[in-house]
Amino acid sequence: MRIDIITVLPELLKSPFEASILKRAIEKDIVEVHMHNLRDYTKMSYNQIDDYQFGGGAGMVMMIEPIDKCISSLKADRDYDEVIYMSPDGETLNQKIANGMSLLNNIIILCGHYKGVDQRVRDAYITREISIGDYVLSGGELGAAVLCDTIIRLIPGVLNNETSALTDTFQDNLLAPPVYTRPSEYKGMKVPDILLSGNFPKIEKWREDKAQERTEKLRPDLLK
Ligand code: SAH
């Protein structure tokens, strides 16, 4: 998979891809992530990429031309499955969307700033708009990092234990059951006996019951 991220703040985006699972996925050549600084695509002085909004009002708007130039130059080299704009009014990201996107080959992610991008960018070039939740960030970069993390960990070969993503919360609309590790007793707090029993069918049943129980209690909306 290849991910091209268009941003005015590449430095804000670097570290998530230089650590942990994302770094390993890049090193294993399972995924390629390229960052493009929008300021490299403007001819204006001071590398200007935003301007006042027509009709007046507070807040700058990102101009269409640098974004068009950047997207066009990427599209000249390959086809893209989606051109995504990070936006608080987009579809709210969830595990189902992440599962679907993890199957794509090439995607572009556009990060907004200020008041966002000129509406014509969204009308003409964007194929999908994604929000990471009902709150407003100052830029799309942190959202893009969240989106990339959740997609990349689902690509086969990225997680060491292939089955581990499948038992995560939300994967089957259930919250994950509780997990424990050594020691089996700490300051009087014990691990449930069943997990130490070695009876794997029973353990599996216990985990399913706990997942069901926690979902009913904490997120009944998932069971609808
Ligand atoms: N004026 C816009 C908000 C702009 S916030 C509005 O009211 O809708 C600046 C940028 O941050 C946006 O262009 C978007 O790229 C990013 N952003 C803000 N909140 C986000 C969220 N919840 N999910 C994804 N991106 C977000």
GROMACS .gro file of C-alpha atoms and ligand atoms in nm:
model
  250
    1MET     CA    1   0.000   0.000   0.000
    2ARG     CA    2   0.114   0.354  -0.075
    3ILE     CA    3  -0.007   0.653   0.126
    4ASP     CA    4   0.064   1.010   0.011
    5ILE     CA    5  -0.007   1.275   0.273
    6ILE     CA    6  -0.044   1.639   0.170
    7THR     CA    7   0.033   1.875   0.456
    8VAL     CA    8   0.167   2.218   0.549
    9LEU     CA    9   0.327   2.070   0.862
   10PRO     CA   10   0.518   1.753   0.770
   11GLU     CA   11   0.718   1.779   1.095
   12LEU     CA   12   0.396   1.724   1.290
   13LEU     CA   13   0.342   1.395   1.110
   14LYS     CA   14   0.687   1.238   1.112
   15SER     CA   15   0.722   1.076   1.451
   16PRO     CA   16   0.425   0.833   1.432
   17PHE     CA   17   0.589   0.678   1.126
   18GLU     CA   18   0.932   0.661   1.290
   19ALA     CA   19   0.826   0.442   1.580
   20SER     CA   20   0.666   0.112   1.667
   21ILE     CA   21   0.440  -0.083   1.434
   22LEU     CA   22   0.422   0.180   1.161
   23LYS     CA   23   0.798   0.201   1.139
   24ARG     CA   24   0.820  -0.178   1.113
   25ALA     CA   25   0.556  -0.187   0.840
   26ILE     CA   26   0.755   0.067   0.640
   27GLU     CA   27   1.083  -0.120   0.696
   28LYS     CA   28   0.921  -0.446   0.583
   29ASP     CA   29   0.808  -0.266   0.263
   30ILE     CA   30   0.447  -0.349   0.338
   31VAL     CA   31   0.358   0.017   0.323
   32GLU     CA   32   0.513   0.331   0.177
   33VAL     CA   33   0.429   0.668   0.329
   34HIS     CA   34   0.524   0.989   0.146
   35MET     CA   35   0.471   1.339   0.276
   36HIS     CA   36   0.428   1.635   0.047
   37ASN     CA   37   0.468   1.988   0.174
   38LEU     CA   38   0.199   2.200   0.013
   39ARG     CA   39   0.430   2.501   0.025
   40ASP     CA   40   0.644   2.335  -0.244
   41TYR     CA   41   0.351   2.370  -0.485
   42THR     CA   42   0.285   2.744  -0.461
   43LYS     CA   43   0.442   3.013  -0.677
   44MET     CA   44   0.335   3.291  -0.444
   45SER     CA   45   0.574   3.492  -0.232
   46TYR     CA   46   0.640   3.369   0.123
   47ASN     CA   47   0.516   3.028   0.000
   48GLN     CA   48   0.163   3.144   0.065
   49ILE     CA   49  -0.100   2.867   0.049
   50ASP     CA   50  -0.397   3.036   0.216
   51ASP     CA   51  -0.597   3.355   0.173
   52TYR     CA   52  -0.889   3.552   0.317
   53GLN     CA   53  -1.234   3.410   0.258
   54PHE     CA   54  -1.469   3.563   0.005
   55GLY     CA   55  -1.763   3.729   0.175
   56GLY     CA   56  -1.552   3.824   0.473
   57GLY     CA   57  -1.519   3.664   0.813
   58ALA     CA   58  -1.243   3.544   1.041
   59GLY     CA   59  -1.001   3.270   0.942
   60MET     CA   60  -0.792   3.189   0.637
   61VAL     CA   61  -0.886   2.935   0.370
   62MET     CA   62  -0.642   2.702   0.192
   63MET     CA   63  -0.625   2.790  -0.178
   64ILE     CA   64  -0.717   2.549  -0.454
   65GLU     CA   65  -0.415   2.594  -0.683
   66PRO     CA   66  -0.134   2.444  -0.472
   67ILE     CA   67  -0.360   2.153  -0.373
   68ASP     CA   68  -0.458   2.093  -0.737
   69LYS     CA   69  -0.091   2.100  -0.843
   70CYS     CA   70   0.011   1.854  -0.573
   71ILE     CA   71  -0.274   1.609  -0.636
   72SER     CA   72  -0.229   1.631  -1.015
   73SER     CA   73   0.142   1.559  -0.995
   74LEU     CA   74   0.073   1.249  -0.782
   75LYS     CA   75  -0.206   1.131  -1.012
   76ALA     CA   76   0.022   1.170  -1.314
   77ASP     CA   77   0.240   0.891  -1.173
   78ARG     CA   78  -0.022   0.638  -1.059
   79ASP     CA   79  -0.393   0.581  -1.003
   80TYR     CA   80  -0.539   0.641  -0.659
   81ASP     CA   81  -0.826   0.446  -0.500
   82GLU     CA   82  -0.928   0.737  -0.278
   83VAL     CA   83  -0.839   1.102  -0.227
   84ILE     CA   84  -0.932   1.160   0.136
   85TYR     CA   85  -0.984   1.494   0.309
   86MET     CA   86  -0.959   1.494   0.688
   87SER     CA   87  -1.257   1.698   0.807
   88PRO     CA   88  -1.469   1.724   1.123
   89ASP     CA   89  -1.785   1.705   0.910
   90GLY     CA   90  -1.676   1.386   0.729
   91GLU     CA   91  -1.783   1.024   0.797
   92THR     CA   92  -1.676   0.934   1.149
   93LEU     CA   93  -1.389   0.687   1.137
   94ASN     CA   94  -1.463   0.341   1.274
   95GLN     CA   95  -1.320  -0.010   1.249
   96LYS     CA   96  -1.538  -0.100   0.951
   97ILE     CA   97  -1.404   0.194   0.748
   98ALA     CA   98  -1.048   0.103   0.854
   99ASN     CA   99  -1.096  -0.261   0.748
  100GLY     CA  100  -1.216  -0.148   0.404
  101MET     CA  101  -0.933   0.101   0.356
  102SER     CA  102  -0.667  -0.151   0.457
  103LEU     CA  103  -0.745  -0.334   0.130
  104LEU     CA  104  -0.666  -0.036  -0.095
  105ASN     CA  105  -0.345   0.011  -0.295
  106ASN     CA  106  -0.289   0.386  -0.323
  107ILE     CA  107  -0.447   0.664  -0.124
  108ILE     CA  108  -0.395   1.038  -0.087
  109ILE     CA  109  -0.475   1.207   0.243
  110LEU     CA  110  -0.517   1.586   0.246
  111CYS     CA  111  -0.474   1.763   0.579
  112GLY     CA  112  -0.656   2.093   0.623
  113HIS     CA  113  -0.564   2.392   0.840
  114TYR     CA  114  -0.715   2.727   0.939
  115LYS     CA  115  -1.081   2.736   0.824
  116GLY     CA  116  -1.018   2.436   0.596
  117VAL     CA  117  -0.983   2.415   0.217
  118ASP     CA  118  -1.166   2.603  -0.061
  119GLN     CA  119  -1.492   2.411  -0.119
  120ARG     CA  120  -1.398   2.360  -0.486
  121VAL     CA  121  -1.114   2.129  -0.375
  122ARG     CA  122  -1.370   1.910  -0.199
  123ASP     CA  123  -1.612   1.918  -0.491
  124ALA     CA  124  -1.356   1.843  -0.761
  125TYR     CA  125  -1.081   1.623  -0.614
  126ILE     CA  126  -1.191   1.463  -0.289
  127THR     CA  127  -1.354   1.118  -0.305
  128ARG     CA  128  -1.404   1.064   0.067
  129GLU     CA  129  -1.408   1.282   0.380
  130ILE     CA  130  -1.313   1.134   0.715
  131SER     CA  131  -1.350   1.274   1.067
  132ILE     CA  132  -1.180   1.116   1.366
  133GLY     CA  133  -1.454   1.232   1.603
  134ASP     CA  134  -1.695   1.507   1.697
  135TYR     CA  135  -1.441   1.766   1.803
  136VAL     CA  136  -1.228   2.014   1.610
  137LEU     CA  137  -0.851   1.978   1.570
  138SER     CA  138  -0.629   2.265   1.459
  139GLY     CA  139  -0.508   2.065   1.161
  140GLY     CA  140  -0.569   1.740   0.975
  141GLU     CA  141  -0.225   1.593   1.059
  142LEU     CA  142  -0.314   1.426   1.388
  143GLY     CA  143  -0.626   1.287   1.227
  144ALA     CA  144  -0.424   1.156   0.933
  145ALA     CA  145  -0.183   0.986   1.175
  146VAL     CA  146  -0.476   0.818   1.352
  147LEU     CA  147  -0.626   0.707   1.021
  148CYS     CA  148  -0.292   0.568   0.897
  149ASP     CA  149  -0.225   0.383   1.223
  150THR     CA  150  -0.561   0.212   1.224
  151ILE     CA  151  -0.537   0.112   0.857
  152ILE     CA  152  -0.173   0.001   0.855
  153ARG     CA  153  -0.201  -0.233   1.155
  154LEU     CA  154  -0.471  -0.426   0.966
  155ILE     CA  155  -0.258  -0.501   0.660
  156PRO     CA  156  -0.153  -0.869   0.670
  157GLY     CA  157   0.208  -0.908   0.783
  158VAL     CA  158   0.220  -0.587   0.986
  159LEU     CA  159   0.128  -0.728   1.326
  160ASN     CA  160   0.352  -1.013   1.438
  161ASN     CA  161   0.068  -1.228   1.561
  162GLU     CA  162  -0.164  -1.227   1.263
  163THR     CA  163  -0.469  -1.316   1.462
  164SER     CA  164  -0.427  -1.045   1.719
  165ALA     CA  165  -0.602  -0.770   1.520
  166LEU     CA  166  -0.899  -1.002   1.471
  167THR     CA  167  -0.966  -1.028   1.844
  168ASP     CA  168  -0.952  -0.653   1.906
  169THR     CA  169  -1.244  -0.449   2.025
  170PHE     CA  170  -1.495  -0.360   1.747
  171GLN     CA  171  -1.365  -0.626   1.506
  172ASP     CA  172  -1.690  -0.824   1.555
  173ASN     CA  173  -1.890  -0.539   1.708
  174LEU     CA  174  -1.788  -0.659   2.055
  175LEU     CA  175  -1.557  -0.501   2.309
  176ALA     CA  176  -1.249  -0.710   2.389
  177PRO     CA  177  -1.254  -0.934   2.699
  178PRO     CA  178  -1.018  -0.847   2.990
  179VAL     CA  179  -0.658  -0.969   2.963
  180TYR     CA  180  -0.404  -1.064   3.230
  181THR     CA  181  -0.036  -1.154   3.250
  182ARG     CA  182   0.214  -1.261   3.517
  183PRO     CA  183   0.215  -1.268   3.815
  184SER     CA  184  -0.103  -1.470   3.872
  185GLU     CA  185  -0.144  -1.298   4.206
  186TYR     CA  186  -0.037  -0.942   4.293
  187LYS     CA  187  -0.101  -0.786   4.636
  188GLY     CA  188  -0.393  -1.023   4.682
  189MET     CA  189  -0.540  -0.946   4.337
  190LYS     CA  190  -0.590  -1.273   4.150
  191VAL     CA  191  -0.620  -1.364   3.786
  192PRO     CA  192  -0.950  -1.552   3.719
  193ASP     CA  193  -0.889  -1.927   3.779
  194ILE     CA  194  -1.032  -2.027   3.444
  195LEU     CA  195  -0.743  -1.855   3.260
  196LEU     CA  196  -0.492  -2.071   3.449
  197SER     CA  197  -0.688  -2.393   3.394
  198GLY     CA  198  -0.541  -2.490   3.056
  199ASN     CA  199  -0.893  -2.579   2.939
  200PHE     CA  200  -0.889  -2.387   2.611
  201PRO     CA  201  -1.248  -2.447   2.495
  202LYS     CA  202  -1.367  -2.324   2.837
  203ILE     CA  203  -1.131  -2.025   2.822
  204GLU     CA  204  -1.265  -1.936   2.478
  205LYS     CA  205  -1.622  -1.956   2.608
  206TRP     CA  206  -1.528  -1.738   2.910
  207ARG     CA  207  -1.375  -1.476   2.679
  208GLU     CA  208  -1.683  -1.472   2.458
  209ASP     CA  209  -1.910  -1.433   2.760
  210LYS     CA  210  -1.698  -1.151   2.900
  211ALA     CA  211  -1.690  -0.972   2.565
  212GLN     CA  212  -2.069  -0.997   2.544
  213GLU     CA  213  -2.111  -0.885   2.906
  214ARG     CA  214  -1.881  -0.583   2.871
  215THR     CA  215  -2.046  -0.478   2.545
  216GLU     CA  216  -2.396  -0.500   2.697
  217LYS     CA  217  -2.281  -0.293   2.990
  218LEU     CA  218  -2.056  -0.033   2.825
  219ARG     CA  219  -2.164  -0.011   2.461
  220PRO     CA  220  -2.513  -0.158   2.412
  221ASP     CA  221  -2.538   0.048   2.090
  222LEU     CA  222  -2.289  -0.192   1.924
  223LEU     CA  223  -2.526  -0.486   1.964
  224LYS     CA  224  -2.813  -0.323   1.775
  225SAH     N1  225  -1.372   2.540   0.996
  225SAH     C1  226  -1.374   2.397   0.991
  225SAH     C2  227  -1.273   2.335   1.084
  225SAH     C3  228  -1.134   2.357   1.042
  225SAH     S1  229  -1.022   2.280   1.150
  225SAH     C4  230  -1.512   2.349   1.033
  225SAH     O1  231  -1.575   2.414   1.115
  225SAH     O2  232  -1.554   2.242   0.986
  225SAH     C5  233  -0.879   2.271   1.050
  225SAH     C6  234  -0.852   2.138   0.987
  225SAH     O3  235  -0.831   2.041   1.086
  225SAH     C7  236  -0.962   2.083   0.899
  225SAH     O4  237  -0.954   2.134   0.770
  225SAH     C8  238  -0.934   1.933   0.903
  225SAH     O5  239  -0.840   1.894   0.804
  225SAH     C9  240  -0.872   1.914   1.040
  225SAH     N2  241  -0.967   1.860   1.138
  225SAH    C10  242  -1.026   1.927   1.239
  225SAH     N3  243  -1.105   1.848   1.312
  225SAH    C11  244  -1.097   1.724   1.258
  225SAH    C12  245  -1.157   1.599   1.289
  225SAH     N4  246  -1.243   1.584   1.389
  225SAH     N5  247  -1.125   1.493   1.211
  225SAH    C13  248  -1.040   1.507   1.107
  225SAH     N6  249  -0.980   1.623   1.073
  225SAH    C14  250  -1.008   1.731   1.148
   0.00000   0.00000   0.00000
